[in-house]
CSV table of C-alpha atoms and ligand atoms in Angstrom, one decimal:
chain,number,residue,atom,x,y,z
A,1,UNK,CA,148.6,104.2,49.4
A,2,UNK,CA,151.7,102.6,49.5
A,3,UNK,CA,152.6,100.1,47.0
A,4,UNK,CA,153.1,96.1,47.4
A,5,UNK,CA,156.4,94.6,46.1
A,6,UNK,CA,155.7,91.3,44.2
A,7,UNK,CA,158.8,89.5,43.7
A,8,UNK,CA,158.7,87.1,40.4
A,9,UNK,CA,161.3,84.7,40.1
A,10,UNK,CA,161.8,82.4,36.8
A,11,UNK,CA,163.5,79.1,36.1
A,12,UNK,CA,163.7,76.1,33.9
A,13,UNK,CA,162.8,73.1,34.6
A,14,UNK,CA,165.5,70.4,35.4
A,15,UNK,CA,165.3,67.4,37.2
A,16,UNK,CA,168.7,68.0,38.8
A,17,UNK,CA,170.0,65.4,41.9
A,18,UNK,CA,170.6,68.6,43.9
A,19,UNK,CA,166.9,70.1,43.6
A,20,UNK,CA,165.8,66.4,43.9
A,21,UNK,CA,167.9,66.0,47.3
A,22,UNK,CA,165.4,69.1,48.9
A,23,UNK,CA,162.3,67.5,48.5
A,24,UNK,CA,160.0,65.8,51.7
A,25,UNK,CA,158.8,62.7,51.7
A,26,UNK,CA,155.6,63.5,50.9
A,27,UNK,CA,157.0,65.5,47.5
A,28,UNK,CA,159.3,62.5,46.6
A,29,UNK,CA,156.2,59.8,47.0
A,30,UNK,CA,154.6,62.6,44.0
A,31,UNK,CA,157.5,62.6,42.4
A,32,UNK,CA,157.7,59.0,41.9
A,33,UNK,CA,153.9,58.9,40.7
A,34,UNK,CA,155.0,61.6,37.4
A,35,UNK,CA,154.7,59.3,34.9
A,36,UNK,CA,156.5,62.2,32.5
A,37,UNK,CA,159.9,63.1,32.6
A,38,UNK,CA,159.4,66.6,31.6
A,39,UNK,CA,156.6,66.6,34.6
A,40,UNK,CA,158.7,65.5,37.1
A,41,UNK,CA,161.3,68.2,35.8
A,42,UNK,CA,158.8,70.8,36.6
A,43,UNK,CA,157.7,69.6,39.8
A,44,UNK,CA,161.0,69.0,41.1
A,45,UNK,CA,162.2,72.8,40.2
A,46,UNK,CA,159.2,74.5,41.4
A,47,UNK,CA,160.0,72.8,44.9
A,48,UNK,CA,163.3,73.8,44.4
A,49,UNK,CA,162.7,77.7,43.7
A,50,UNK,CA,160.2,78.2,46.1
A,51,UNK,CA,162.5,76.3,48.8
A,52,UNK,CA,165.6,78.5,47.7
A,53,UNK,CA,163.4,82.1,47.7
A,54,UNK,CA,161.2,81.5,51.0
A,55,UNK,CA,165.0,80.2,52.3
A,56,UNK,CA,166.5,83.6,51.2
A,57,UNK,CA,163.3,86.0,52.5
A,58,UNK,CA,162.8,83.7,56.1
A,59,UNK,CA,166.7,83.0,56.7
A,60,UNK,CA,165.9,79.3,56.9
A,61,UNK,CA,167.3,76.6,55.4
A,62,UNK,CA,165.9,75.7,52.3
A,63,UNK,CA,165.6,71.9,53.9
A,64,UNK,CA,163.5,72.9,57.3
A,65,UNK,CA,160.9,74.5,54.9
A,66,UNK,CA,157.6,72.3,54.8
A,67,UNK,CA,155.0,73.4,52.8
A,68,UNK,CA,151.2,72.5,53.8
A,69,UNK,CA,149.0,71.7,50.7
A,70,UNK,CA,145.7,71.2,52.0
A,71,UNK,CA,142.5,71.6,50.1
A,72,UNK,CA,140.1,73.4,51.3
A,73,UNK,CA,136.9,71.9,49.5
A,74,UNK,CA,137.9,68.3,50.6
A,75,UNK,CA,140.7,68.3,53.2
A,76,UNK,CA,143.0,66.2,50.8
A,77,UNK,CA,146.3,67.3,50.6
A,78,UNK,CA,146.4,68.9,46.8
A,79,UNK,CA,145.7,71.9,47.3
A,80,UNK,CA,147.8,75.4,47.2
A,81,UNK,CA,151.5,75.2,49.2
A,82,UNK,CA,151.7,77.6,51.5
A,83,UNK,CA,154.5,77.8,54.6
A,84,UNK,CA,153.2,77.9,57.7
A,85,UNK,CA,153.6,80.4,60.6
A,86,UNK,CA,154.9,83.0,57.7
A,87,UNK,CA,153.2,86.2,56.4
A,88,UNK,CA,154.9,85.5,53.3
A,89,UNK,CA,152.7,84.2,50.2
A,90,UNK,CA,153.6,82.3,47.6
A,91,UNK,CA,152.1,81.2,43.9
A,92,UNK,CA,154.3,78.4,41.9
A,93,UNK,CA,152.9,77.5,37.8
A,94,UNK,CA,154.5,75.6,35.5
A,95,UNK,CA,154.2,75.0,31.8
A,96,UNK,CA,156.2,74.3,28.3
A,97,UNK,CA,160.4,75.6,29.9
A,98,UNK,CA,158.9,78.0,32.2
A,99,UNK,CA,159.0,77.9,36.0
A,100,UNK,CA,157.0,80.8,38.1
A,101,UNK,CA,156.9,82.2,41.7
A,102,UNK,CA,155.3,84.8,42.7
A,103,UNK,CA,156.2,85.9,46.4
A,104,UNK,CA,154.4,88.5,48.4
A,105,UNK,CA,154.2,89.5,52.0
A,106,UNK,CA,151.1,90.5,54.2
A,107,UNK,CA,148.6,89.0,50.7
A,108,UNK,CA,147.7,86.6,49.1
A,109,UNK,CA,149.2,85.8,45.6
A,110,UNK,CA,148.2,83.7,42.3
A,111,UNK,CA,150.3,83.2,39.6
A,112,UNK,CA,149.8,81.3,36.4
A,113,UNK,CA,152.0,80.9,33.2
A,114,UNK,CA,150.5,79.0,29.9
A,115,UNK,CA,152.6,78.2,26.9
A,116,UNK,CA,150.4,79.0,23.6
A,117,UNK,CA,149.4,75.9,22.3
A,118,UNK,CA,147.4,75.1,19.2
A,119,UNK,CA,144.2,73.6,21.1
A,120,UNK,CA,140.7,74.6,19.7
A,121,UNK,CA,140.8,78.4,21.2
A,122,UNK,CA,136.7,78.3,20.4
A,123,UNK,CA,135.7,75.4,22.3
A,124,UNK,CA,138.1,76.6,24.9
A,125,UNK,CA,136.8,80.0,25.1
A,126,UNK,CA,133.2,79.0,25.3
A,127,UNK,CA,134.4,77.6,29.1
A,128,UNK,CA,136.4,80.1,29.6
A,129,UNK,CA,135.8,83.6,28.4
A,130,UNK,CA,132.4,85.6,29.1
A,131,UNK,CA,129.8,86.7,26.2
A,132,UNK,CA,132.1,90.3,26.4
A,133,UNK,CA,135.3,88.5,26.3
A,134,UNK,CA,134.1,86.0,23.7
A,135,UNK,CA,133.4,89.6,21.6
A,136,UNK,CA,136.6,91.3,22.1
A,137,UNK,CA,138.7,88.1,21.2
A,138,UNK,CA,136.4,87.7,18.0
A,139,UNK,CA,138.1,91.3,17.2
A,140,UNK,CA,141.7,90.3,17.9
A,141,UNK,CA,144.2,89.7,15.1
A,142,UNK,CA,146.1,87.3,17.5
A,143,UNK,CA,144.1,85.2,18.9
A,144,UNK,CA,145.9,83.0,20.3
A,145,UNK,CA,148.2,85.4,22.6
A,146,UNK,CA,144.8,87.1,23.4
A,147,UNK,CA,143.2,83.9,24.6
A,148,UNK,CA,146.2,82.5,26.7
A,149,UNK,CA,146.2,86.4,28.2
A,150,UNK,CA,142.8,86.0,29.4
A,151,UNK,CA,143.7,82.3,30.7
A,152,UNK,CA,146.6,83.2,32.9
A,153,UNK,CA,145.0,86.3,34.7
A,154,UNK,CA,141.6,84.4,35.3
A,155,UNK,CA,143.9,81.6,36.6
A,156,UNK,CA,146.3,83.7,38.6
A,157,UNK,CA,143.3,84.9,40.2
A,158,UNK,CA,141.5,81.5,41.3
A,159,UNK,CA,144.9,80.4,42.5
A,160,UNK,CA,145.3,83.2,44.4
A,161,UNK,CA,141.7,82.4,46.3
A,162,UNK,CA,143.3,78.9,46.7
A,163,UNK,CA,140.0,77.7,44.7
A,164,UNK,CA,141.8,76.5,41.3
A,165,UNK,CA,140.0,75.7,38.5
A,166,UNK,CA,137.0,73.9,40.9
A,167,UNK,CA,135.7,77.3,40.4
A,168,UNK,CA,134.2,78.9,37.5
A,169,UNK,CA,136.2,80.7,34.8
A,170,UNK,CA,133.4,82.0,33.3
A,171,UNK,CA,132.3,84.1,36.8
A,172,UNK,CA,135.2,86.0,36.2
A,173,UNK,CA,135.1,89.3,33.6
A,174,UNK,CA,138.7,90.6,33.3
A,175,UNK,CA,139.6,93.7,30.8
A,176,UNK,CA,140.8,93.1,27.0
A,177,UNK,CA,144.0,91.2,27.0
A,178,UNK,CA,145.6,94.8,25.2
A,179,UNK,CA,144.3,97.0,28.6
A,180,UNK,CA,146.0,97.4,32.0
A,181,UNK,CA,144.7,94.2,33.5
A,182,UNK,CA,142.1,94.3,36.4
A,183,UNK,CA,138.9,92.9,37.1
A,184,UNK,CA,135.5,93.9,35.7
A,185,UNK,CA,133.4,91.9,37.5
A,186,UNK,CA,133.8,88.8,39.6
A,187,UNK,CA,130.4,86.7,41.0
A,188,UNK,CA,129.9,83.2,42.5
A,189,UNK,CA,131.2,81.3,45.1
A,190,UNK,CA,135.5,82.3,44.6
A,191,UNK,CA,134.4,86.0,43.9
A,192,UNK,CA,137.0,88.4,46.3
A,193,UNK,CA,137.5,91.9,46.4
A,194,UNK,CA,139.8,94.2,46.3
A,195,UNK,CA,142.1,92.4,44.0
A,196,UNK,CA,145.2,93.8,41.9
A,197,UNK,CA,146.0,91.8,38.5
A,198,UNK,CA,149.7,92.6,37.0
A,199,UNK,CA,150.6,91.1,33.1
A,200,UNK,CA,154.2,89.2,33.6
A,201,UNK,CA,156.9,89.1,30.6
A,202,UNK,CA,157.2,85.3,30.0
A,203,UNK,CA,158.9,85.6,26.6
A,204,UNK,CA,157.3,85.0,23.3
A,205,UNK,CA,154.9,82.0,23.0
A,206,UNK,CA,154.1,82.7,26.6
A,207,UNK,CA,151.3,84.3,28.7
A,208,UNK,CA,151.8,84.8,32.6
A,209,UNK,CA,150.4,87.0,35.0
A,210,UNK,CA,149.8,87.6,39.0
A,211,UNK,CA,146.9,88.0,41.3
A,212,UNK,CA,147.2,89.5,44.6
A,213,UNK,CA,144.4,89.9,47.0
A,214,UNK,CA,145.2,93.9,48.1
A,215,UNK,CA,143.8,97.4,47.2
A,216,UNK,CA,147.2,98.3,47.4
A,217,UNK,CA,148.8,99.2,44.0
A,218,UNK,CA,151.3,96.7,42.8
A,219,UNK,CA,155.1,97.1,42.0
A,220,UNK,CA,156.5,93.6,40.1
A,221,UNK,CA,160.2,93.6,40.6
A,222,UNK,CA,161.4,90.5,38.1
A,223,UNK,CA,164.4,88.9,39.8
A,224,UNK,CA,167.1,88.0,37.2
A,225,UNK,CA,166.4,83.4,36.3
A,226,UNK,CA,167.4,81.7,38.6
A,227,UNK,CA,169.0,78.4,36.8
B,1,COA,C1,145.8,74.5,40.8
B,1,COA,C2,145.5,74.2,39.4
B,1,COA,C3,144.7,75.4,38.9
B,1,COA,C4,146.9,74.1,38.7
B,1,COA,O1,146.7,74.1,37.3
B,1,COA,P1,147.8,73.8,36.2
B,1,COA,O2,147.5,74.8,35.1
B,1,COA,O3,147.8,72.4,35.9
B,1,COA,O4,149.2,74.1,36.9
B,1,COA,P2,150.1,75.3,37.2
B,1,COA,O5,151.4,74.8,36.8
B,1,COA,O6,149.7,76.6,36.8
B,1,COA,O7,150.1,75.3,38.8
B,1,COA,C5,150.4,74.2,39.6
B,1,COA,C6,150.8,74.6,40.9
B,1,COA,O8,149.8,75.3,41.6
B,1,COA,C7,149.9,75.1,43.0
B,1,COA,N1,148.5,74.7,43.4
B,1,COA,C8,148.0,73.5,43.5
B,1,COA,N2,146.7,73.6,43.9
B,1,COA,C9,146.4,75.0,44.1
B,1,COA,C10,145.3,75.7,44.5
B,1,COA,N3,144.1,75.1,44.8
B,1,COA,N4,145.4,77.0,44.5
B,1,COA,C11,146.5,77.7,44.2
B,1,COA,N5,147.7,77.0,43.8
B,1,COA,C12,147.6,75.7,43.7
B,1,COA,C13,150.9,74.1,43.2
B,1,COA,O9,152.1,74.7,43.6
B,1,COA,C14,151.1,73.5,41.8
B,1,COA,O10,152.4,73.0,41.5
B,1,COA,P3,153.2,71.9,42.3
B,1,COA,O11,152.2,71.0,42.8
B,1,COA,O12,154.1,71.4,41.3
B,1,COA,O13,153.9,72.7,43.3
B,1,COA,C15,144.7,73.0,39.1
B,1,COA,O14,145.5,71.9,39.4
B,1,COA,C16,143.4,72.9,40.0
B,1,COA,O15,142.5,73.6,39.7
B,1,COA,N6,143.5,72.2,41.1
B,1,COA,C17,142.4,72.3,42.1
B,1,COA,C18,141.2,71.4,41.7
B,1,COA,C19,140.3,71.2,42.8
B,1,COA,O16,140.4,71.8,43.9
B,1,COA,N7,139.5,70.2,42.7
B,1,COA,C20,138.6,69.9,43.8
B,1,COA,C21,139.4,68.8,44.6
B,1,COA,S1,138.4,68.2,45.9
């Protein structure tokens, strides 16, 4: 079977004038509402980077791109971007100095990154981990790498459905954060299959990984950061 190329592209956040010029009305009026500057940052580069790489893989201008966000539980406009009239995918995630896209063509695609952070990993992983999960964590020396692990690939994979986190975590078994991640078992409303999971290098202090909807086996080419 031949393999799917996944295209992950990095940056850092930066609230530069030039990314800032790029955005649509509709992105500027959300812009305005970040209360943070370090959330408007974020925003404003993941715009940015996913402008500049669908630009690059369409031939468009990075300024004619508009990106449809609607939500397909209520209709509102908040849900995952996506380009219209394209067969190219996308996934954007943000979090601590990290910027993700994930770009695939003819699938669909989820990406997630998490910065570790010191929050209670056992009330966490009560809402997100399975009994199983819950059991192999218990075992880990790290646990905090091996919790943010499970995080991002049940993430990835909700965000490649388009559902987000309005659907369970908990539905989802994924294998042991030190396997070759794939799915176990998936059930409830957001369950899909065949799905491919792929482990991204985010840099220490960092989880990230990718969900693509495909039986096809994946090949994750990391481009060099882009800023
Ligand atoms: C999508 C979601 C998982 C993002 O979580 P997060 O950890 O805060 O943020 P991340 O940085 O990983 O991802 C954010 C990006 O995901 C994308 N995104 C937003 N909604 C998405 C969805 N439903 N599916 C996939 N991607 C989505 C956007 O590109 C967003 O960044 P941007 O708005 O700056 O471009 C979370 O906001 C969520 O679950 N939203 C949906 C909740 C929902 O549908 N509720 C019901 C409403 S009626």
């Amino acid at each position: 079977m031949p393999v799917l190329e996944c295209a992950v592209h990095w940056a850092r956040p930066d609230d530069d004038p030039r990314m800032r010029d790029l955005l649509d009305e509709g992105e500027r009026a959300r812009y305005e509402r970040f209360m943070r500057a370090e959330d408007k940052a974020r925003f404003v580069t993941g715009r940015w980077l996913a402008r500049t790489v669908l630009a690059e893989a369409t031939g468009r201008p990075p300024r004619d791109l508009r990106f449809t966000t609607d939500c397909p539980h209520c209709g509102g406009s908040h849900g995952k971007p996506r380009l219209p009239g394209s067969d190219l995918d996308f996934s954007l995630s943000h979090s601590g100095d990290r910027v993700l896209l994930v770009l695939v063509e003819g699938a669909a695609v989820g990406a997630d990154v998490e910065q570790e952070s010191d929050r209670d990993i056992n009330s966490l992983a009560r809402m997100v981990l399975t009994d199983a999960e819950g059991e192999v964590l218990r075992t880990m020396d790290d646990r905090k790498r091996g919790f943010h692990a499970y995080w991002s690939r049940k993430e990835a994979l909700l965000k490649a459905t388009g559902h987000g986190l309005a659907a369970s975590m908990t539905a989802i078994h994924v294998s042991g954060p030190d396997e070759p991640p794939e799915v176990v078992a998936w059930e409830g409303e957001a369950a899909v299959s065949p799905v491919r999971l792929a482990d991204l290098d985010a840099g220490p202090g960092y989880a990230a990984a990718a969900a693509v909807l495909t039986d096809r086996p994946l090949k994750v080419n990391q481009v060099p950061l882009r800023y």
